[in-house]
Structure formats: structure tokens, C-alpha cells
Coordinates of C-alpha atoms in Angstrom, one line a residue:
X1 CA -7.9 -14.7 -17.4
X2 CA -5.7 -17.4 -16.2
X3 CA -2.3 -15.7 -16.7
X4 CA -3.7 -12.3 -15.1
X5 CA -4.7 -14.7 -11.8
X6 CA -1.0 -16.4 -11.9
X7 CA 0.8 -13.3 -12.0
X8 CA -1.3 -11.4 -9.4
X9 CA -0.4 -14.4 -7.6
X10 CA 3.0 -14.3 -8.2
X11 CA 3.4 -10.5 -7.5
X12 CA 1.4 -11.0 -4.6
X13 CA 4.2 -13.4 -3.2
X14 CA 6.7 -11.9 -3.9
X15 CA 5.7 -8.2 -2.3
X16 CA 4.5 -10.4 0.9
X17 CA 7.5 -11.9 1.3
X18 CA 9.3 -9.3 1.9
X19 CA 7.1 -5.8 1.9
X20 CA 6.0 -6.5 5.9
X21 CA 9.7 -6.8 7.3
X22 CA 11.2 -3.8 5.2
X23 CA 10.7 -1.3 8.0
X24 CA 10.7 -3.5 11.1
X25 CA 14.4 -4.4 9.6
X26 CA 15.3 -0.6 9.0
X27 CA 14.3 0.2 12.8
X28 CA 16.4 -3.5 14.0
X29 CA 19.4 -2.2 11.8
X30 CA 19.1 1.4 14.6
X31 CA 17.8 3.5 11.9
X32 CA 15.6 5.9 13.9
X33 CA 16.0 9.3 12.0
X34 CA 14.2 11.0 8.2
X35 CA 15.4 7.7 7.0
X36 CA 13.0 5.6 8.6
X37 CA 9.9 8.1 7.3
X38 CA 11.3 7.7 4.2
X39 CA 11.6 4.2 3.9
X40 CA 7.6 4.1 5.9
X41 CA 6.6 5.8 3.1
X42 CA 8.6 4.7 0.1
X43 CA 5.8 2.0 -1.2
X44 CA 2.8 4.5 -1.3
X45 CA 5.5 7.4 -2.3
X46 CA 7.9 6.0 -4.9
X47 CA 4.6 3.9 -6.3
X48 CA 2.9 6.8 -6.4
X49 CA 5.7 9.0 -8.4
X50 CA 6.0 6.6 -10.9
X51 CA 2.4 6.1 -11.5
X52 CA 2.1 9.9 -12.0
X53 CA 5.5 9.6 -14.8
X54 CA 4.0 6.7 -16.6
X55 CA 1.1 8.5 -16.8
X56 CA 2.6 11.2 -18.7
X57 CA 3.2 8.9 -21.7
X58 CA 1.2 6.6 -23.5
X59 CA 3.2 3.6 -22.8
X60 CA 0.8 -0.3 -23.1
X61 CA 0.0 -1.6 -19.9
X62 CA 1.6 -4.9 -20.1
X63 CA 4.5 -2.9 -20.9
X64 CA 4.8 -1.3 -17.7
X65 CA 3.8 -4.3 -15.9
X66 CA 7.3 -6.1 -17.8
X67 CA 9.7 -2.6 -16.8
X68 CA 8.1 -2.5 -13.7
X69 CA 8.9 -6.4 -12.4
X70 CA 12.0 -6.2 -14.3
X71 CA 13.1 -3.4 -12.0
X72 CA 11.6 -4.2 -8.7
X73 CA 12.7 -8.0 -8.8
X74 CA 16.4 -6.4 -9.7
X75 CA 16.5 -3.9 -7.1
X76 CA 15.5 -6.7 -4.2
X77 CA 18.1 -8.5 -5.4
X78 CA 20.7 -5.7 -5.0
X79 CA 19.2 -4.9 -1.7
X80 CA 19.7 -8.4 0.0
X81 CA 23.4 -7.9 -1.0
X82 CA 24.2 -4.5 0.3
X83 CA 24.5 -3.7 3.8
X84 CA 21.7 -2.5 5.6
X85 CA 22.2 0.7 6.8
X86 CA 20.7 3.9 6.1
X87 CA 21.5 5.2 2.9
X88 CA 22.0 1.7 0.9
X89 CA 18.7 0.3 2.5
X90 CA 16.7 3.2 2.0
X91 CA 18.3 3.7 -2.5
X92 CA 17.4 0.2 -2.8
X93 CA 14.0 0.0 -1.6
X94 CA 13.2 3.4 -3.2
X95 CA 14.1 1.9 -6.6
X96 CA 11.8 -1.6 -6.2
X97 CA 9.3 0.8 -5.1
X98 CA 9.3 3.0 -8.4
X99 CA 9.4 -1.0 -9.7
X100 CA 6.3 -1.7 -8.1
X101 CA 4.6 1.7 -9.6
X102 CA 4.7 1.2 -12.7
X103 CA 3.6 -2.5 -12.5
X104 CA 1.1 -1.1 -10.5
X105 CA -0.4 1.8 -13.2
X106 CA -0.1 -1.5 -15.8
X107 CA -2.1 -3.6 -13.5
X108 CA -5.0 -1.0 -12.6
X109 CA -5.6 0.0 -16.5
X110 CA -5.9 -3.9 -17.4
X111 CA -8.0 -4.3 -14.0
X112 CA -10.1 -1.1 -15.6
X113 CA -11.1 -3.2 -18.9
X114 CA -11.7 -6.2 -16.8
X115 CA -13.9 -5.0 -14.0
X116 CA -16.3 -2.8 -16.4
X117 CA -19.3 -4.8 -15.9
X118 CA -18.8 -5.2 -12.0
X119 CA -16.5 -2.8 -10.1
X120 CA -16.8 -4.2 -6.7
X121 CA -17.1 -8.4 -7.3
X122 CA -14.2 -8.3 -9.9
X123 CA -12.3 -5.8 -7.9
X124 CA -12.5 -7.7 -4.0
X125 CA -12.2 -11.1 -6.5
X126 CA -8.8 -10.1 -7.7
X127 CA -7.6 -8.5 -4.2
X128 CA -8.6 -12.1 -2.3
X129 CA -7.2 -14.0 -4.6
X130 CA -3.9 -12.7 -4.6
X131 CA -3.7 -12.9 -1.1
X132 CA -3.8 -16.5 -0.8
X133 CA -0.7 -17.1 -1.7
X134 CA 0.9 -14.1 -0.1
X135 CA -0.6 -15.3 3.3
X136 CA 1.7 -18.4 2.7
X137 CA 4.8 -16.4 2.0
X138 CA 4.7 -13.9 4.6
X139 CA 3.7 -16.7 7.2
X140 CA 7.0 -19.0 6.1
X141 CA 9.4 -15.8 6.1
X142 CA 8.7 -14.6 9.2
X143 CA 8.9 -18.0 10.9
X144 CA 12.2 -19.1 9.0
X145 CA 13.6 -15.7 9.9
X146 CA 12.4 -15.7 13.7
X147 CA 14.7 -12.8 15.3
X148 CA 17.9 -12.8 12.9
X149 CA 18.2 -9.6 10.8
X150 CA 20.8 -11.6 8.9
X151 CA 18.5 -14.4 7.7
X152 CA 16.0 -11.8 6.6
X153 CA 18.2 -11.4 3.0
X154 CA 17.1 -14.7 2.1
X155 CA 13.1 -14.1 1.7
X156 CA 14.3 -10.6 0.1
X157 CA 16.1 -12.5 -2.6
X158 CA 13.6 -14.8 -3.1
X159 CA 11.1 -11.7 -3.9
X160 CA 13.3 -10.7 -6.7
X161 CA 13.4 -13.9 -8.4
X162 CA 9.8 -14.3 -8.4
X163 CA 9.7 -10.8 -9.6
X164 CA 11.4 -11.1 -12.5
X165 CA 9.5 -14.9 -12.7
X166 CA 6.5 -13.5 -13.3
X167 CA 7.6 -11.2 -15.7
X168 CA 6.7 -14.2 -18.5
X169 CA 3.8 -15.2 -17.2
X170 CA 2.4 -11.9 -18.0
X171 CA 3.2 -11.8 -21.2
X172 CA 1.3 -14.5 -22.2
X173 CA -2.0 -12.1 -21.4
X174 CA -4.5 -11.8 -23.6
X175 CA -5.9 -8.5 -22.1
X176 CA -3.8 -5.1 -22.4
X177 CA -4.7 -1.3 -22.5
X178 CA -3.9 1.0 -25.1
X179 CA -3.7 4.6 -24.2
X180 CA -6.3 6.9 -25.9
X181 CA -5.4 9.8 -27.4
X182 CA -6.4 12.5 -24.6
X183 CA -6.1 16.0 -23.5
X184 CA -3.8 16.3 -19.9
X185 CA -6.5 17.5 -17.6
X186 CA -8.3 16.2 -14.8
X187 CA -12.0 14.5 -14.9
X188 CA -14.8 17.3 -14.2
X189 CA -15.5 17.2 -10.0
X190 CA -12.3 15.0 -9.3
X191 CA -10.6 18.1 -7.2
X192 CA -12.5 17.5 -4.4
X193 CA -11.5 13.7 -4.1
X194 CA -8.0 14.4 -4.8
X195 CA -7.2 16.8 -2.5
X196 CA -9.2 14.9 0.1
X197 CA -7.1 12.0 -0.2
X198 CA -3.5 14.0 -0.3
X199 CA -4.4 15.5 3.1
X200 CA -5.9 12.2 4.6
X201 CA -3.2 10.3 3.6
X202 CA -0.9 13.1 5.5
X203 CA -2.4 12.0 7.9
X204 CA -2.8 8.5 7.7
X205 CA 1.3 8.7 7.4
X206 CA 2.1 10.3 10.1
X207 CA 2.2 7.0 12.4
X208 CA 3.9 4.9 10.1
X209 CA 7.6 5.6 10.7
X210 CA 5.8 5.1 14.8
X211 CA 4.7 1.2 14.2
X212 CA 8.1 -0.2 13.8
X213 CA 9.5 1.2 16.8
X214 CA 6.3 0.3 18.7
X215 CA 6.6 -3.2 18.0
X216 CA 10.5 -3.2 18.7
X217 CA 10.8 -1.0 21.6
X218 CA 7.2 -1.3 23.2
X219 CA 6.1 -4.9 22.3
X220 CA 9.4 -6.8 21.6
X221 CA 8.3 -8.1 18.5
X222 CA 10.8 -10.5 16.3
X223 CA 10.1 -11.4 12.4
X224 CA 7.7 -14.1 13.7
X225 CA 5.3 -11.9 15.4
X226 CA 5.3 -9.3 11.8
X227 CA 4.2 -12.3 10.0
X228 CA 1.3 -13.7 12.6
X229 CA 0.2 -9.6 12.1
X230 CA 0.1 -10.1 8.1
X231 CA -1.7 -13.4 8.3
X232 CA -4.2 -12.1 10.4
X233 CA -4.8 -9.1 8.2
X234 CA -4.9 -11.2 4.7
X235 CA -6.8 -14.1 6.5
X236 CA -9.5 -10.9 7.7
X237 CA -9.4 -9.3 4.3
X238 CA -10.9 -12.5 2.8
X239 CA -13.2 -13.3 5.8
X240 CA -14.8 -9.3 4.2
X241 CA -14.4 -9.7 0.6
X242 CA -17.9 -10.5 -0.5
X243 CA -19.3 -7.8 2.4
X244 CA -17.0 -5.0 1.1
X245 CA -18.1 -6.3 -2.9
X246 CA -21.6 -5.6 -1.8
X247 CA -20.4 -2.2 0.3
X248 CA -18.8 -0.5 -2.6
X249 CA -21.4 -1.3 -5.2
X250 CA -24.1 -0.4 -3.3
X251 CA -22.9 2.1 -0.9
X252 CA -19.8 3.5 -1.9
X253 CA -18.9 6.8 0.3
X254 CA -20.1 5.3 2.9
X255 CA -17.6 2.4 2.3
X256 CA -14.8 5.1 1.6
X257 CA -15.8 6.2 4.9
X258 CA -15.6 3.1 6.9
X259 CA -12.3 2.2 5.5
X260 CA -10.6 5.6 6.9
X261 CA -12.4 5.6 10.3
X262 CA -11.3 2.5 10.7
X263 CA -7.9 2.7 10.4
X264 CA -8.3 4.9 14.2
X265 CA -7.8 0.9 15.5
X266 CA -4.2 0.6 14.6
X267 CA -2.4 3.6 15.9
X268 CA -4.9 3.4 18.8
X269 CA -3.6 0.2 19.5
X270 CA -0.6 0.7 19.7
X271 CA -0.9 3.1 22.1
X272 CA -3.1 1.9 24.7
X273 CA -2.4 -1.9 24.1
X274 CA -1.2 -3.6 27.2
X275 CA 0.7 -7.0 25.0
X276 CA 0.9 -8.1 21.5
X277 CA -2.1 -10.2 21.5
X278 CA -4.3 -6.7 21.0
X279 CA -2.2 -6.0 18.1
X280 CA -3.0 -9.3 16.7
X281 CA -6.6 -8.8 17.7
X282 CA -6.8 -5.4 16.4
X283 CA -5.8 -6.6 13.0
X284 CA -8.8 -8.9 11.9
X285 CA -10.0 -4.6 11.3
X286 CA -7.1 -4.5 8.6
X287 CA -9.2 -6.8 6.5
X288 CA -12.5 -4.7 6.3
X289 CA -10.0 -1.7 5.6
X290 CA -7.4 -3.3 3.5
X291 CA -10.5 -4.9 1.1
X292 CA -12.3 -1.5 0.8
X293 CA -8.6 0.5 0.2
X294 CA -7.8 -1.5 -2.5
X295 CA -11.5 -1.6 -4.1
X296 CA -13.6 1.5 -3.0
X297 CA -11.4 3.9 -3.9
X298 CA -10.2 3.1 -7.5
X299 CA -13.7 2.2 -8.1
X300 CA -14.4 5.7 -7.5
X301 CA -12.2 7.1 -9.9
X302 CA -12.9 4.8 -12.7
X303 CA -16.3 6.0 -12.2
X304 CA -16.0 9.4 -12.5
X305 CA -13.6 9.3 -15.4
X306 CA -13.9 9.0 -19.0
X307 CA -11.9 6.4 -20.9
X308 CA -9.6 9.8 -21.7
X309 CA -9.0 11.0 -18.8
X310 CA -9.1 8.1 -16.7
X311 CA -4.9 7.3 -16.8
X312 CA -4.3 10.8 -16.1
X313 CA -6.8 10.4 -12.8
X314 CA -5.0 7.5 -11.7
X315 CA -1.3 9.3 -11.7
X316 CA -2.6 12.2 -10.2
X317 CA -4.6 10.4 -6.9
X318 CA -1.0 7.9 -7.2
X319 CA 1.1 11.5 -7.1
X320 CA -1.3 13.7 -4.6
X321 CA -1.0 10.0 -2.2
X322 CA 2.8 10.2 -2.4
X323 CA 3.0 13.6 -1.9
X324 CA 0.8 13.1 1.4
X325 CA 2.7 10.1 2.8
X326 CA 5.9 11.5 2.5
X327 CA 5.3 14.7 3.8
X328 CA 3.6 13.0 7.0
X329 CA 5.9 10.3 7.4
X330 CA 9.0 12.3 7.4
X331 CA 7.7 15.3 9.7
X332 CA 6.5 12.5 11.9
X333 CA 9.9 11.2 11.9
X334 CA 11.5 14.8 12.5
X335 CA 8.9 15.7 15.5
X336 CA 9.8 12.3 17.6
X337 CA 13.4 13.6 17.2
X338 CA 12.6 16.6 18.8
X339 CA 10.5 15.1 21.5
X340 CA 13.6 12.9 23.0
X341 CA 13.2 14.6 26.3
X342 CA 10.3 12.9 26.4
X343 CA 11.8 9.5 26.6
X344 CA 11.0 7.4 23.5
X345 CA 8.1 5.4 24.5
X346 CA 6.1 8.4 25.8
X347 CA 6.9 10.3 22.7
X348 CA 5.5 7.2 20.8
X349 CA 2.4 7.0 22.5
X350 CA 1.5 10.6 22.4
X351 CA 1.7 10.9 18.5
X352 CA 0.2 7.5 17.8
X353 CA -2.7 8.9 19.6
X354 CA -2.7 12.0 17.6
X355 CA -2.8 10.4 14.5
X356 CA -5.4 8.1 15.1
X357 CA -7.7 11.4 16.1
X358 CA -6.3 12.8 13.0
X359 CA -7.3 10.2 10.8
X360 CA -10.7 9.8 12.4
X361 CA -11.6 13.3 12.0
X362 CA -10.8 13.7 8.1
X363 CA -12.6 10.2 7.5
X364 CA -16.5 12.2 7.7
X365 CA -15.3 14.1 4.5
X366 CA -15.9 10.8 2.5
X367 CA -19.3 11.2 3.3
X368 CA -19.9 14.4 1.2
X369 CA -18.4 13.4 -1.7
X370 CA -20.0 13.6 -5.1
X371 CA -21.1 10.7 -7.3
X372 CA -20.8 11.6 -11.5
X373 CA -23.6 11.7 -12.7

């Protein structure tokens, strides 16, 4: 298992290096309109497209883990060197986020295999172990950067070189996943879940393209303060990841449930918090919801899939997400457009609040969902 630790390391670096600054630079570059919703929702959109392609084909996993890092180390690399403004910020990230999701599809369907006797331990084990590293890496970005949207290019470059660094490492695996022959339909009872999580995550969304202009034009935030946030979430996710291990296997709606009531704190936050040091505080919630959102919900699907229809599960809940995000993100986006009379702050505040009651409010669903039995 050693190579599948070093490269979930490496990845893990690599996307923290740069993954928390991508929209706090497109707001610092004065990009305010669809493009910012767009680029909010690029890394659970553009994942979640390609997820939903690969899963179309029967392609090996470490295969798409290789294309995947291949194209998302590239595209970082492109993206350090253009300007950023809307159009060439927003193409580059889009393409090392349909990168990322097919790396991603190859990493669940190995994590699938590996995780079969334990969904919760092995799942939280390989989520917290990762994150060490990328604690590191978003920490020492965000204090070499500090407030200079020029020097920000730097850890972006870096992530592409480690991208395509670890591209070896995972080669050397011992562990891949070879697509059954299947039948293209959905698992028995799965509509439920699905369409559940495309209208949460609508949502969910709809502040996104809202936090980066919070923290510029509410809380004054520089590159330093993005990383403190990030360290504070991964340092929180690790603090939970043997409670949430325990959570999912033994209680798992009611896990899926905790994880999107919770995320109420953030926009709430936002909204209503007088200086940063609420943010910061307000994040040590991140890690109960960031351990569960990585764990709970996949668990869930590999549960109530077969070994055929599993992949096929996976790009749908990857596509219905995308489809959600997008949709919420941009209209977000379009409606704080219309609201300028408003005055930008007020505006902010008012649909930060309406998310979070949003998002609280769909969480009870989770509750009612079905186990397979």
C-alpha cells in the first residue's frame, strides 16, 4: 500500500497548494461576474463531468489516475503563465479540474477494492493521511505569498510539477480496478440519493461565488489569512477522523446528516461574524464536515451498488453534483449582479444567510434515506 499512501500524499500537496487561493485570486484579479460562479464551482463541476465520461467507458483505474495527473499538473502549469483574467483564468482551471476528475474516478474505484472490509476506518485513514502534508503546503503558500497576487504563480507551478511527479509513483501500484462487464443503469433505490444530493448541492453552491468576496471586501483577508483557514480545517478534520470512522460505520444517515447541517456554520459566519477570528473559529466545524463528505457519502454508494453497477453510480452522483453546483453557483453569481442597488456588502449578507437556511433545511432528507438491504 505504500505507493497508494505516497501518491495520495503527493496529490494531496499539490491540490492544497494551490486549490484554496484559486478563487480568492479570481475575486483579487476584479472578477465579480458568471465567471467567478464558474470558477467557485469548477472543482465539484468539471470533476464531476469527467467522472460521469470516464464512466462511460471501461478504461483501468490507474489509467485514469496517469491521464488525469498528466492533465491537471499541465494545465497548472499553463495557468501560472497566462494572465489572470477572466476568460484565460477560468479555461485553465476548468481543464486541471476535468484533470482532477478523472484521477479522482481512478482513485475511488482502487479506494472501492481497498476499503471492502472496512468502509469507514480505511476511508477517514486515507482522507487524514493525505492531509498531513497538504496542511504543510497550503500553510507555506499562503505565508510566502502574503498579499501579492503576483507571487501566487509560484505555488501554482509548483502544483503542476508535483502533479505530473506523482504520476510515477503510481505506477508502481500493486492495486488497480478492472471494469466489469455491465449493463448502463443505475443501482435499484439509488434515485432517491441522487436526486437528493443534486438539489442539496444547488444549494450548498449557491454561497460559494459569496465567500471570496466576503473575505476580500468584508474581512480584508490576504493569502495568509486563506491558508490559517485551510490549516484550521485539515488540522480539525484529523482532530474527527476516528469519531466520523465510528459515525459512518455505525450510524450512517445520521452522519450524512450531520455533515450537511453543518455546513449552516460557514455562510452563517460570514454573515453575522463581527472579525476574522470567527471565520477561523468557525472552521475547526469544517473538519467534522470535510471527514464525513469525503467518507459517508461514497460509503453509501458503494454500499448500495453491485460490483456492476457501482462505476456507473459513482459518474452519475459525480455528474448530478456538477450539475447542482453549477447551476447554484452561477445563479448565485447572476442574482448579486442584480442586487447592486443594494450596495455589495448588504447584498452579500443577505444571500449568505439564505443559503445557509437553504442548506439546513434540505439536510433532514438524509435522515429518510434507505439502507440496501
Amino acid at each position: 500500500m505504500r505507493p497508494l499512501r505516497t501518491y495520495i500524499l503527493l496529490r494531496n500537496i499539490a491540490y492544497e497548494i494551490s486549490q484554496p487561493f484559486i478563487t480568492f485570486t479570481a475575486a483579487s484579479s476584479g472578477i465579480v461576474n458568471e465567471y467567478l460562479g464558474v470558477i467557485s464551482s469548477a472543482s465539484t463541476v468539471l470533476t464531476s463531468v469527467s467522472e460521469f465520461i470516464v464512466a462511460l467507458f471501461r478504461v483501468r483505474a490507474l489509467t485514469l489516475l496517469t491521464l488525469g495527473n498528466l492533465i491537471s499538473g499541465l494545465s497548472w502549469i499553463v495557468l501560472s503563465l497566462l494572465p489572470f483574467n477572466d476568460f484565460y483564468l477560468t479555461i485553465s482551471y476548468c481543464s486541471a479540474e476535468l484533470g482532477l476528475g478523472m484521477s479522482v474516478m481512478g482513485w475511488n474505484l482502487i479506494m472501492e477494492r481497498v476499503s471492502s472490509t472496512s468502509r469507514g476506518e480505511i476511508l477517514t485513514q486515507y482522507n487524514a493521511y493525505a492531509n498531513v502534508g497538504g496542511l504543510i503546503a497550503t500553510l507555506g503558500a499562503g505565508l510566502f505569498v502574503g498579499s501579492s497576487l503576483q507571487l501566487i504563480k509560484v505555488p501554482f507551478i509548483l502544483s503542476g510539477i508535483i502533479f505530473l511527479f506523482a504520476i510515477p509513483i503510481i505506477r508502481k501500484s500493486d492495486v488497480d480496478y478492472e471494469d466489469p462487464r455491465r449493463k448502463f443503469h443505475l443501482p435499484e433505490g439509488m434515485s432517491s440519493f441522487l436526486l437528493l444530493t443534486t438539489i442539496f448541492t444547488f444549494f450548498w453552491s449557491f454561497a460559494w461565488p459569496l465567500f471570496p468576496l466576503a473575505q476580500i471586501y468584508i474581512f480584508h483577508m490576504d493569502y495568509t489569512n486563506i491558508a490559517i483557514i485551510a490549516v484550521i480545517s485539515g488540522l480539525s478534520s484529523l482532530a474527527f477522523r476516528r469519531f466520523v470512522a465510528r459515525l459512518v460505520t455505525k450510524r450512517r444517515t445520521t452522519a450524512m446528516f450531520l455533515g450537511r447541517a453543518l455546513l449552516t456554520v460557514f455562510p452563517l459566519s460570514y454573515a453575522l461574524a463581527p472579525n476574522v477570528y470567527y471565520i477561523y473559529a468557525s472552521e475547526i466545524v469544517a473538519g467534522l464536515t470535510n471527514m464525513i463528505g469525503t467518507s459517508a457519502y461514497l460509503s453509501y454508494l458503494y454500499d448500495n451498488s453491485s460490483k456492476e453497477d457501482m462505476k456507473v453510480a459513482l459518474g452519475f452522483y459525480a455528474l448530478l453534483q456538477g450539475i447542482g453546483a453549477l447551476s447554484g453557483s452561477v445563479l448565485s453569481s447572476f442574482i448579486l449582479n442584480q442586487l447592486s442597488y443594494l450596495g455589495l456588502i448588504s447584498s452579500l449578507k443577505l444571500l449568505l444567510i439564505t443559503s445557509a437556511l437553504l442548506r439546513f433545511l434540505t439536510s433532514f432528507w438524509y435522515l429518510k434515506l434507505k439502507e440496501r438491504s
